[in-house]
């Protein structure tokens, strides 16, 4: 947020007129189009990317900023509007419309929001602090007075908690200042300290004077990565670019590292924030690229970048596309209408049902939701709507506002802008991943509001038996693929049920096997499901441990593995891997279910693999319970078992189950040492099965 000196005002206005004339092209940056947003402050919490922004009023000719907004995403392309989370009016001591740059941070389950305001009684600038129990607020003034200030230099707070628990609050224009916050995060120890702005630390301004000798201007963003501390800041005066410096400690000495982003973008200011999310690094900033945008009506954008091997930041270009989408949107759950990649014409407002809703819809307006995974197809579209007027029509398109229509939903009047009613229409023609466009039409004036939307999967998403999928392998591989180069082949030589099973062979390692991608239309992180599979091995040891597992990417983008069900498979016998209450990890994405063995590379058969709603009991072969030493399966271990085993060593035991129980040293082979160990046990010479060398 730029602090303007009166002597620069005419130059700024002139610069604004030039920059605001930059051409506008519809794209996925800026990330918000329903409001003018500035001064982005990203924060990661509970596997969600939040960005807090200041808010430029429409048509502003100065920094007229009433409140702070909050938006969130989990896919980096579709952003959910959480509305105004804090306002200047929430601070009894603040002058109106002075809600400048801010940053939020979590500590011990509380969220602390450090803001820039003008104290009404004294003028100048000050840093206030508000606190909330949720990242989405409501926030309340924690002190009833400024935390720091007033002082004309005290703007643009940035906060960071180091590994040792010490929190630092940096701020300032044209000086760079800091305090050490106490653990309560609403007080600090010592005095305000000022960082020496040397040219070695912050670069030399070509036309610098005593007050502005270096490139540093304002808008600091302070964080740590590895052993380096980073200070990213708006630099160089008007128009601003973004530069950065690094330090081995939280307070210096600082070394100037160069420019991150140039000053293009239709705004003479810039303000940035950097975070890592799901294994990716993101740079947030603002431009003036929306219609009507400029130096006082700015909009937040985000770019992805990769650190250099030495930890330095490359120069980052401004793009229209923004970051790559991390995961597809699931259309078969409730999606908030204010979850938007791009829109034209609509606004958002507080909803009587909680959260926000899309409002001020007129004919020709639309909403784009990027990367929606329809899976095998949808059969119905439903939306929650409200209208105090005549209503209108929602046309559901794929890939553009004029793309294929997969549904047309008539919206009636409901007697009020917050009188909510569900409307539905048939949907056909969507499968796979597409951008979704909700295009609105009707008469003149405002048509209706939308709170949320949801599709119903073709067939309701479940088979006639009530399963999400059932792989019988009667007609092929049923969507399963090789994992680690294993050979998959439907085979009629063995089947638990029906005429075929899938034969998994040519495995060279225990993790080789078979896998199937779980579609997001049915399988959601944090939700619980029932899984079952029938497996059999008839070529390996007496008993092989076989597992059904989940492979997924966690919140950092790292691949993780989680056991769903496991069992010992006795040679030649079908065994059921089953878990009726398996909960997918809360940060999982890109999920695959797979079968493997604990060790070795034995071939195996799989059949009747089923996924169903949580609690679904799936009939199957069950698990064969083995009691080592109980060779005659009498339920007791005694001399009869020793005699039975001894005889079996000479003439062979009747089946693999008996062999598994006779294999008391669990080597995978029934042999003489097992008989000796069993005899010693039943004669009392040993109280356990001792392996005989």
XYZ file of C-alpha atoms in Angstrom:
693
model
C 0.000 0.000 0.000
C 1.580 3.244 -1.147
C 2.070 6.153 1.282
C 1.949 9.216 -0.917
C 3.677 12.433 -0.049
C 1.786 15.552 -1.077
C 4.559 16.717 -3.375
C 4.239 13.555 -5.468
C 0.473 13.603 -5.915
C 0.367 15.265 -9.325
C 2.986 12.886 -10.709
C 1.099 9.895 -9.348
C -2.193 10.957 -10.913
C -0.474 11.405 -14.252
C 1.240 8.032 -13.993
C -2.084 6.388 -13.065
C -3.737 7.713 -16.210
C -0.999 6.229 -18.367
C -0.865 2.841 -16.626
C -4.630 2.434 -16.451
C -4.804 2.566 -20.228
C -2.977 -0.751 -20.516
C -4.958 -3.241 -22.653
C -7.206 -5.677 -20.799
C -7.478 -9.296 -21.864
C -9.788 -11.787 -20.161
C -7.757 -14.519 -18.462
C -7.401 -16.392 -15.143
C -5.237 -13.635 -13.616
C -6.293 -11.541 -11.714
C -7.730 -14.187 -9.410
C -10.707 -12.027 -8.268
C -12.953 -10.030 -10.564
C -15.930 -9.237 -8.304
C -13.936 -6.618 -6.366
C -10.781 -4.602 -6.757
C -8.218 -6.231 -4.464
C -4.670 -5.268 -3.502
C -1.803 -6.010 -1.117
C -2.107 -9.831 -1.148
C -1.072 -11.693 2.010
C -1.117 -15.469 1.395
C -1.380 -17.952 4.290
C -1.509 -21.762 4.289
C -3.736 -23.444 6.868
C -5.258 -26.946 6.999
C -4.218 -27.754 3.425
C -5.963 -24.624 2.124
C -4.356 -21.644 0.423
C -5.835 -18.423 1.837
C -5.087 -14.960 0.528
C -6.090 -11.839 2.437
C -6.409 -8.639 0.437
C -7.143 -4.997 0.942
C -10.108 -3.631 -1.036
C -10.097 -0.648 -3.390
C -13.559 0.847 -3.832
C -14.882 1.066 -7.392
C -13.983 4.321 -9.088
C -11.409 5.322 -6.463
C -9.073 8.233 -7.241
C -7.070 7.729 -4.053
C -6.500 4.818 -1.671
C -10.124 4.591 -0.513
C -10.189 1.221 1.199
C -12.965 0.166 3.608
C -12.122 -3.439 4.575
C -10.093 -6.585 4.076
C -11.260 -9.554 2.011
C -10.409 -13.256 2.218
C -10.312 -15.806 -0.602
C -9.249 -19.465 -0.581
C -8.403 -22.291 -2.945
C -7.164 -25.870 -2.948
C -6.476 -26.043 -6.681
C -4.882 -22.596 -7.395
C -7.385 -21.709 -10.135
C -10.832 -21.591 -8.525
C -11.126 -19.142 -5.611
C -13.850 -19.117 -2.963
C -14.944 -15.677 -1.747
C -15.258 -15.457 2.062
C -16.293 -11.823 1.930
C -15.162 -9.026 4.208
C -13.435 -10.517 7.262
C -12.479 -7.211 8.911
C -13.237 -3.513 8.415
C -11.843 -0.171 9.548
C -15.191 0.158 11.397
C -14.167 -2.752 13.651
C -11.510 -0.455 15.138
C -13.123 2.271 17.221
C -10.004 4.427 16.905
C -9.633 4.284 13.104
C -10.460 6.842 10.437
C -12.888 5.614 7.778
C -11.687 3.981 4.550
C -8.064 3.670 5.680
C -7.866 -0.122 5.661
C -4.472 -0.461 4.002
C -2.133 -3.472 3.727
C -2.343 -6.312 6.267
C -1.170 -9.852 7.003
C -2.684 -12.768 8.953
C -0.845 -15.553 10.795
C -1.921 -18.506 12.946
C -0.528 -19.323 16.361
C -1.864 -21.849 18.892
C -5.211 -22.105 17.124
C -5.779 -18.340 16.977
C -5.470 -16.095 13.938
C -3.796 -12.709 14.309
C -4.449 -10.024 11.696
C -1.983 -7.113 11.607
C -3.390 -4.120 9.722
C -2.529 -0.584 8.627
C -4.942 2.195 9.699
C -5.049 5.947 10.261
C -5.827 6.844 13.907
C -8.726 9.302 13.768
C -7.565 11.323 16.789
C -3.931 11.802 15.841
C -3.471 11.189 12.119
C -0.326 9.518 10.890
C -0.304 5.762 10.455
C -0.505 2.883 12.920
C -0.417 -0.907 13.090
C -3.458 -2.511 14.680
C -4.094 -6.178 15.511
C -7.295 -8.206 15.429
C -7.835 -11.825 16.470
C -10.176 -14.644 15.420
C -10.769 -18.339 16.030
C -11.037 -19.104 12.307
C -9.047 -17.968 9.273
C -12.332 -16.691 7.854
C -13.103 -14.597 10.935
C -14.935 -12.898 12.448
C -11.929 -10.844 13.596
C -12.123 -8.434 16.531
C -9.808 -5.607 17.565
C -7.589 -7.188 20.221
C -6.482 -3.989 21.982
C -8.920 -1.146 21.363
C -5.921 0.976 20.361
C -2.928 0.746 17.994
C -0.329 -1.913 18.653
C 2.365 0.349 17.166
C 2.226 4.037 16.247
C 1.076 6.532 15.245
C 3.943 7.415 12.935
C 3.798 8.333 9.250
C 6.303 5.573 8.471
C 4.339 2.765 10.136
C 2.495 0.938 7.360
C 2.482 -2.476 5.642
C 2.984 -5.011 8.472
C 4.474 -8.437 7.729
C 4.708 -11.109 10.437
C 6.708 -14.317 10.804
C 7.210 -16.871 13.607
C 10.700 -18.398 13.599
C 11.588 -21.988 14.492
C 12.506 -20.967 18.047
C 9.029 -19.504 18.580
C 10.076 -15.862 18.362
C 7.685 -13.790 16.262
C 8.846 -10.760 14.281
C 6.706 -7.926 12.952
C 8.315 -5.853 10.187
C 6.752 -2.698 8.679
C 7.555 0.679 7.174
C 7.796 3.231 4.360
C 10.350 4.604 3.664
C 12.061 3.081 6.710
C 12.167 -0.637 7.497
C 11.342 -1.323 11.138
C 10.649 -4.336 13.328
C 9.599 -5.419 16.793
C 9.810 -8.777 18.539
C 6.288 -9.863 19.363
C 5.548 -11.606 22.641
C 3.987 -15.056 22.622
C 0.510 -13.525 23.054
C 1.030 -11.913 19.608
C -0.723 -8.700 20.727
C 2.200 -7.089 22.555
C 5.924 -6.739 22.001
C 9.141 -6.449 23.972
C 11.672 -3.665 23.664
C 11.526 -0.673 21.367
C 10.843 -0.358 17.663
C 14.129 -1.150 15.881
C 15.116 0.217 12.499
C 17.073 -1.771 9.910
C 19.983 0.217 8.409
C 19.084 0.699 4.742
C 22.488 0.310 3.136
C 23.073 -0.041 -0.578
C 24.795 -3.393 0.090
C 21.674 -4.604 1.821
C 18.925 -3.089 -0.323
C 20.474 -1.821 -3.553
C 21.234 1.705 -4.662
C 18.519 3.999 -5.989
C 19.960 5.928 -8.970
C 18.244 9.155 -7.965
C 18.340 8.443 -4.234
C 18.346 11.159 -1.619
C 18.919 11.199 2.107
C 15.452 9.781 2.793
C 15.485 7.257 -0.082
C 19.112 6.143 -0.568
C 18.246 2.534 -1.441
C 15.745 0.706 -3.626
C 13.618 -0.254 -0.607
C 10.285 1.597 -0.639
C 7.534 -0.278 1.268
C 5.399 -3.416 1.394
C 7.878 -5.805 3.094
C 7.197 -9.545 3.109
C 9.367 -11.449 5.600
C 9.835 -15.220 5.724
C 12.380 -17.985 6.135
C 13.296 -20.868 3.859
C 15.987 -23.259 5.036
C 18.829 -21.221 6.516
C 17.992 -18.023 4.635
C 15.713 -15.203 5.737
C 14.042 -13.314 2.904
C 12.825 -9.729 2.756
C 10.729 -9.103 -0.360
C 9.562 -5.529 -0.920
C 8.204 -2.908 -3.284
C 11.158 -0.969 -4.622
C 12.482 1.869 -6.742
C 9.769 4.481 -6.163
C 7.070 5.214 -8.737
C 6.345 2.991 -10.594
C 7.327 0.233 -8.171
C 8.963 -3.053 -8.997
C 9.558 -5.958 -6.572
C 13.057 -6.672 -5.231
C 14.428 -8.781 -2.390
C 17.283 -9.208 0.043
C 18.417 -12.144 2.193
C 20.055 -12.545 5.590
C 21.487 -15.373 7.712
C 19.525 -14.070 10.740
C 16.064 -12.568 11.257
C 17.458 -9.046 11.658
C 20.400 -8.889 9.262
C 22.919 -8.234 7.926
C 20.974 -8.051 4.662
C 22.346 -8.682 1.186
C 20.601 -7.223 -1.865
C 19.694 -9.990 -4.345
C 17.967 -8.183 -7.202
C 14.630 -7.730 -8.911
C 11.864 -10.340 -8.824
C 9.192 -8.606 -10.904
C 9.188 -5.505 -13.059
C 6.796 -2.587 -12.779
C 4.478 -3.416 -15.677
C 0.828 -4.184 -14.962
C -1.238 -0.995 -14.952
C -0.537 0.004 -11.334
C 2.199 2.330 -10.068
C 2.357 0.334 -6.787
C 2.938 -3.321 -6.125
C 2.826 -5.453 -2.987
C 3.807 -9.102 -2.829
C 3.740 -12.243 -0.713
C 5.444 -15.628 -1.123
C 4.424 -19.048 0.238
C 4.957 -22.740 -0.501
C 1.895 -24.940 -0.987
C 1.687 -28.629 -1.904
C 5.296 -28.706 -3.026
C 4.981 -25.585 -5.191
C 6.163 -22.015 -4.622
C 3.819 -19.090 -5.305
C 4.284 -15.342 -5.701
C 1.278 -13.058 -5.105
C 1.175 -9.446 -6.281
C -1.257 -6.849 -7.629
C -1.825 -5.095 -10.957
C -4.376 -2.743 -12.511
C -5.535 -5.158 -15.199
C -9.298 -5.412 -14.617
C -11.718 -3.101 -16.486
C -11.633 0.236 -14.686
C -8.402 -0.789 -13.001
C -5.379 1.350 -12.315
C -3.186 2.657 -9.530
C -6.105 3.080 -7.124
C -8.228 0.149 -8.360
C -5.921 -2.829 -8.278
C -6.328 -6.597 -8.550
C -4.423 -9.532 -7.042
C -2.600 -12.016 -9.271
C -0.565 -15.157 -8.483
C 2.332 -16.835 -10.296
C 4.132 -20.100 -9.668
C 7.947 -20.127 -9.627
C 10.864 -22.401 -8.731
C 13.731 -21.382 -6.464
C 17.218 -21.702 -7.885
C 19.441 -24.404 -6.321
C 21.163 -21.791 -4.134
C 17.821 -20.561 -2.796
C 17.689 -17.408 -4.874
C 14.468 -16.274 -6.536
C 14.330 -15.983 -10.336
C 12.769 -13.054 -12.125
C 9.050 -13.808 -12.361
C 6.972 -12.653 -15.351
C 3.374 -11.550 -15.074
C 1.040 -13.946 -16.897
C -2.617 -14.016 -17.846
C -2.925 -17.734 -17.084
C -1.626 -17.882 -13.517
C -0.530 -21.155 -11.874
C -1.332 -24.640 -13.118
C -4.399 -26.265 -11.565
C -3.412 -28.740 -8.840
C -6.555 -30.869 -8.754
C -9.824 -31.139 -10.609
C -13.109 -29.879 -9.174
C -15.564 -32.574 -8.106
C -18.984 -31.622 -9.500
C -20.791 -34.303 -7.508
C -20.514 -32.512 -4.190
C -21.963 -29.143 -3.198
C -19.879 -26.362 -4.749
C -20.318 -22.791 -3.603
C -21.366 -20.446 -6.409
C -18.781 -17.948 -5.181
C -16.039 -20.492 -5.993
C -14.926 -18.872 -9.228
C -12.044 -18.987 -11.668
C -13.366 -16.150 -13.807
C -16.623 -14.226 -14.011
C -18.254 -11.475 -15.966
C -20.801 -9.092 -14.477
C -21.684 -10.782 -11.187
C -21.053 -9.655 -7.614
C -20.988 -11.467 -4.274
C -22.817 -10.736 -1.035
C -23.392 -12.193 2.426
C -25.843 -15.115 2.246
C -28.612 -15.789 4.770
C -27.658 -19.482 4.609
C -24.101 -18.693 5.712
C -21.050 -17.710 3.734
C -21.550 -15.791 0.508
C -23.712 -16.048 -2.584
C -23.442 -14.752 -6.139
C -25.703 -11.740 -6.733
C -26.473 -8.900 -9.155
C -26.841 -11.391 -11.998
C -28.020 -9.910 -15.285
C -28.509 -11.456 -18.718
C -25.211 -12.210 -20.412
C -23.280 -12.584 -17.157
C -21.403 -15.819 -16.529
C -19.202 -17.760 -14.107
C -16.315 -20.011 -15.151
C -15.169 -22.932 -12.990
C -11.910 -24.361 -14.278
C -11.047 -28.057 -14.583
C -14.211 -29.930 -13.538
C -13.939 -33.744 -13.605
C -17.253 -35.256 -14.716
C -15.881 -38.797 -14.721
C -18.202 -41.105 -16.667
C -20.930 -38.489 -16.960
C -23.666 -36.523 -15.198
C -27.424 -36.840 -15.456
C -28.721 -33.861 -13.433
C -27.744 -30.316 -12.465
C -29.092 -28.705 -9.276
C -28.632 -25.174 -7.955
C -29.868 -23.230 -4.937
C -31.356 -19.961 -6.198
C -33.357 -16.978 -4.952
C -35.147 -14.229 -6.865
C -37.341 -11.302 -5.873
C -38.144 -10.767 -9.545
C -39.026 -12.942 -12.511
C -36.040 -15.311 -12.304
C -34.334 -16.406 -15.506
C -32.306 -19.242 -16.986
C -28.991 -20.956 -16.179
C -27.384 -22.408 -19.296
C -24.708 -24.970 -18.413
C -21.903 -24.981 -20.989
C -18.612 -26.834 -21.406
C -15.292 -25.110 -22.172
C -16.647 -21.666 -23.181
C -19.735 -19.479 -22.963
C -20.712 -20.784 -26.397
C -19.503 -24.363 -25.894
C -21.733 -27.445 -25.807
C -24.808 -27.033 -23.605
C -25.177 -29.903 -21.124
C -28.192 -28.511 -19.268
C -30.726 -25.682 -19.236
C -32.199 -24.849 -15.843
C -35.239 -22.565 -15.520
C -35.139 -20.326 -12.441
C -38.481 -19.069 -11.051
C -39.119 -16.103 -8.797
C -38.982 -17.133 -5.133
C -40.401 -14.015 -3.513
C -37.131 -12.631 -2.187
C -33.421 -12.268 -2.864
C -32.672 -14.533 0.131
C -35.647 -16.917 -0.181
C -33.752 -19.970 -1.321
C -35.118 -22.782 -3.463
C -33.497 -25.712 -5.259
C -34.014 -26.064 -9.002
C -32.868 -28.961 -11.185
C -32.619 -29.906 -14.826
C -31.457 -32.905 -16.816
C -27.813 -32.941 -17.853
C -26.177 -34.956 -20.617
C -23.039 -34.860 -22.711
C -20.367 -34.250 -20.071
C -17.608 -36.734 -19.292
C -13.964 -36.298 -18.411
C -12.417 -32.968 -17.415
C -13.816 -29.682 -18.769
C -14.083 -26.046 -17.830
C -17.650 -25.369 -16.696
C -19.516 -22.178 -17.591
C -22.759 -21.100 -15.948
C -24.244 -18.585 -18.374
C -27.199 -16.500 -17.179
C -30.072 -15.209 -19.323
C -33.527 -13.707 -18.880
C -35.211 -10.312 -18.900
C -33.905 -6.903 -17.968
C -32.576 -6.014 -14.522
C -31.301 -8.337 -11.822
C -32.466 -11.913 -12.437
C -31.641 -14.124 -9.436
C -28.968 -15.086 -6.898
C -27.098 -18.422 -6.715
C -25.845 -19.955 -3.452
C -24.474 -23.313 -4.623
C -24.601 -25.899 -7.419
C -24.085 -29.656 -7.750
C -24.357 -32.371 -10.400
C -25.696 -35.895 -9.960
C -23.576 -38.608 -11.556
C -25.152 -40.789 -14.205
C -26.853 -43.676 -12.433
C -26.624 -41.777 -9.176
C -22.945 -42.645 -8.964
C -23.627 -46.143 -7.609
C -24.185 -49.492 -9.292
C -27.431 -51.382 -8.806
C -25.689 -53.239 -5.986
C -24.867 -49.961 -4.241
C -21.146 -49.906 -5.122
C -18.954 -47.136 -6.533
C -17.219 -49.759 -8.625
C -17.016 -53.542 -8.810
C -14.172 -55.091 -10.797
C -15.032 -58.640 -11.845
C -12.533 -58.924 -14.756
C -15.051 -60.889 -16.791
C -14.499 -58.588 -19.783
C -10.967 -57.333 -19.326
C -8.923 -55.299 -16.851
C -11.836 -53.124 -15.622
C -9.758 -49.942 -15.525
C -6.831 -51.441 -13.580
C -3.302 -50.859 -14.837
C 0.173 -52.193 -14.190
C 2.197 -50.844 -11.291
C 5.975 -51.207 -11.609
C 5.883 -53.143 -14.864
C 3.865 -56.130 -13.660
C 1.923 -58.042 -16.301
C -1.893 -57.937 -15.986
C -3.947 -60.529 -17.796
C -7.562 -61.637 -17.335
C -7.416 -65.388 -16.794
C -10.073 -68.095 -16.774
C -7.794 -70.530 -14.915
C -8.948 -69.166 -11.538
C -11.865 -67.075 -10.322
C -13.385 -66.381 -6.944
C -16.727 -65.726 -8.604
C -17.758 -65.913 -12.252
C -15.453 -67.143 -14.989
C -12.330 -64.990 -14.705
C -9.920 -63.165 -12.425
C -7.013 -60.820 -13.098
C -3.641 -62.561 -13.077
C -0.757 -60.357 -11.882
C 2.632 -61.794 -12.889
C 6.167 -60.885 -14.005
C 6.664 -58.905 -10.815
C 10.273 -58.013 -10.021
C 9.681 -56.324 -6.649
C 7.136 -56.458 -3.851
C 5.616 -53.073 -4.816
C 4.866 -54.227 -8.366
C 1.228 -55.066 -8.852
C -2.054 -53.583 -10.064
C -3.526 -50.110 -9.527
C -6.646 -48.088 -10.255
C -7.156 -44.321 -10.093
C -9.923 -43.264 -7.723
C -12.123 -40.659 -9.440
C -12.744 -37.476 -7.469
C -16.424 -37.685 -8.413
C -16.793 -40.417 -5.800
C -13.729 -40.444 -3.566
C -13.024 -37.414 -1.397
C -10.193 -36.656 1.003
C -11.239 -37.002 4.618
C -14.261 -39.165 3.723
C -14.823 -42.812 4.725
C -15.475 -45.776 2.403
C -15.717 -49.562 2.313
C -13.188 -51.567 0.256
C -12.916 -55.289 -0.469
C -10.818 -57.537 -2.728
C -10.426 -61.275 -3.182
C -6.830 -62.434 -3.750
C -5.107 -65.799 -4.159
C -1.537 -66.894 -4.742
C -0.729 -70.474 -5.705
C 2.918 -70.307 -6.723
C 4.738 -68.853 -3.718
C 5.417 -69.783 -0.144
C 2.784 -71.375 2.030
C 1.673 -67.923 3.133
C 2.216 -64.525 1.493
C 1.194 -61.237 3.080
C -0.845 -59.244 0.564
C -1.993 -55.649 1.016
C -4.497 -53.250 -0.503
C -3.069 -49.740 -0.212
C -3.690 -46.133 -1.192
C -1.100 -44.081 -3.058
C -1.728 -40.334 -2.931
C -0.107 -36.902 -2.867
C -0.200 -35.091 0.466
C -0.594 -31.380 1.118
C 3.051 -30.781 0.200
C 2.775 -32.639 -3.081
C 4.799 -35.608 -1.754
C 3.698 -39.146 -2.615
C 2.468 -41.124 0.404
C 1.222 -44.684 0.961
C -1.502 -45.844 3.337
C -2.701 -49.376 4.082
C -6.412 -49.980 3.493
C -6.557 -53.712 4.281
C -4.165 -56.668 4.520
C -4.178 -60.420 5.102
C -2.052 -63.561 4.839
C -2.864 -65.406 1.627
C -2.477 -69.170 2.046
C -1.250 -70.822 -1.131
C -4.160 -71.951 -3.281
C -6.805 -70.320 -1.058
C -8.827 -67.147 -1.718
C -8.582 -64.553 1.036
C -10.547 -61.324 1.437
C -8.874 -57.968 1.996
C -11.625 -55.917 3.609
C -12.136 -52.644 5.469
C -15.657 -51.252 5.804
C -14.507 -47.999 7.481
C -11.436 -46.742 5.657
C -10.945 -42.962 5.861
C -8.952 -41.304 3.105
C -6.318 -38.937 4.587
C -7.533 -35.350 4.904
C -4.814 -33.926 2.637
C -4.960 -36.577 -0.105
C -5.147 -35.841 -3.821
C -4.333 -37.782 -7.010
C -5.392 -41.052 -5.360
C -4.788 -44.616 -6.591
C -5.739 -47.892 -4.920
C -3.330 -50.773 -5.521
C -2.440 -54.357 -4.521
C 1.062 -55.526 -3.618
C 2.839 -58.087 -1.427
C 4.787 -57.318 1.735
C 7.903 -58.879 0.230
C 8.907 -61.108 -2.628
C 7.518 -61.109 -6.150
C 5.057 -63.992 -6.233
C 2.325 -63.874 -8.873
C -1.258 -63.643 -7.660
C -4.874 -63.494 -8.771
C -7.364 -60.755 -7.890
C -11.132 -60.822 -8.253
C -14.278 -59.029 -7.076
C -12.582 -55.767 -6.086
C -15.265 -53.462 -4.713
C -15.522 -49.913 -3.360
C -18.728 -48.871 -1.624
C -20.133 -46.318 0.816
C -18.792 -46.514 4.359
C -20.182 -49.353 6.460
C -21.091 -51.553 3.505
C -20.438 -55.184 4.478
C -19.275 -57.101 1.400
C -19.651 -60.870 1.515
C -16.472 -62.731 0.662
C -14.120 -65.540 1.518
C -13.047 -63.851 4.726
C -9.661 -64.373 6.363
C -8.237 -67.777 7.151
C -7.101 -67.786 10.777
C -3.870 -69.677 11.309
C -2.810 -70.984 14.720
C 0.804 -71.959 14.377
C 1.354 -75.512 15.581
C -2.313 -76.550 15.426
C -1.690 -78.838 12.479
C -4.851 -80.914 12.954
C -6.929 -77.695 13.466
C -8.394 -78.979 16.728
C -7.976 -75.622 18.444
C -5.225 -77.021 20.723
C -1.513 -77.633 20.254
C -0.531 -81.026 21.608
C 1.221 -84.318 20.829
C -1.320 -85.168 18.128
C -0.125 -82.122 16.172
C 3.501 -83.217 16.511
C 2.635 -86.690 15.272
C 0.517 -85.273 12.446
C 3.362 -83.004 11.376
C 5.922 -85.803 11.523
C 3.720 -87.990 9.336
C 3.099 -85.079 6.974
C 6.824 -84.606 6.505
C 6.959 -88.123 5.060
C 3.696 -88.280 3.110
C 2.813 -84.544 2.719
C 0.080 -82.665 4.541
C -3.420 -82.580 3.037
C -3.533 -78.874 2.116
C -1.795 -75.504 2.303
C -3.697 -74.508 5.445
C -2.223 -77.469 7.346
C 1.199 -76.607 5.926
C 0.849 -73.009 7.112
C 0.045 -74.190 10.623
C 2.905 -76.668 10.559
C 5.328 -73.938 9.378
C 5.929 -72.834 12.963
C 9.126 -70.852 12.206
C 7.195 -68.894 9.516
C 9.890 -69.430 6.902
C 7.295 -70.019 4.195
C 8.258 -73.701 3.858
C 7.230 -76.698 5.987
C 10.334 -78.748 6.734
C 12.165 -80.827 9.351
C 13.123 -77.877 11.562
C 9.412 -77.129 12.036
C 8.727 -80.679 13.237
C 11.639 -80.549 15.702
C 10.494 -77.158 17.047
C 6.928 -78.423 17.428
C 8.057 -81.570 19.287
C 10.165 -79.481 21.703
C 7.199 -77.227 22.341
C 4.624 -79.962 23.063
C 7.096 -81.938 25.236
C 7.752 -78.867 27.372
C 11.387 -78.440 26.398
C 10.581 -74.978 25.091
C 7.788 -72.523 25.831
C 7.894 -71.142 22.304
C 8.685 -72.330 18.812
C 12.469 -72.150 18.634
C 14.113 -72.110 15.243
C 16.553 -75.010 14.979
C 19.716 -74.159 13.071
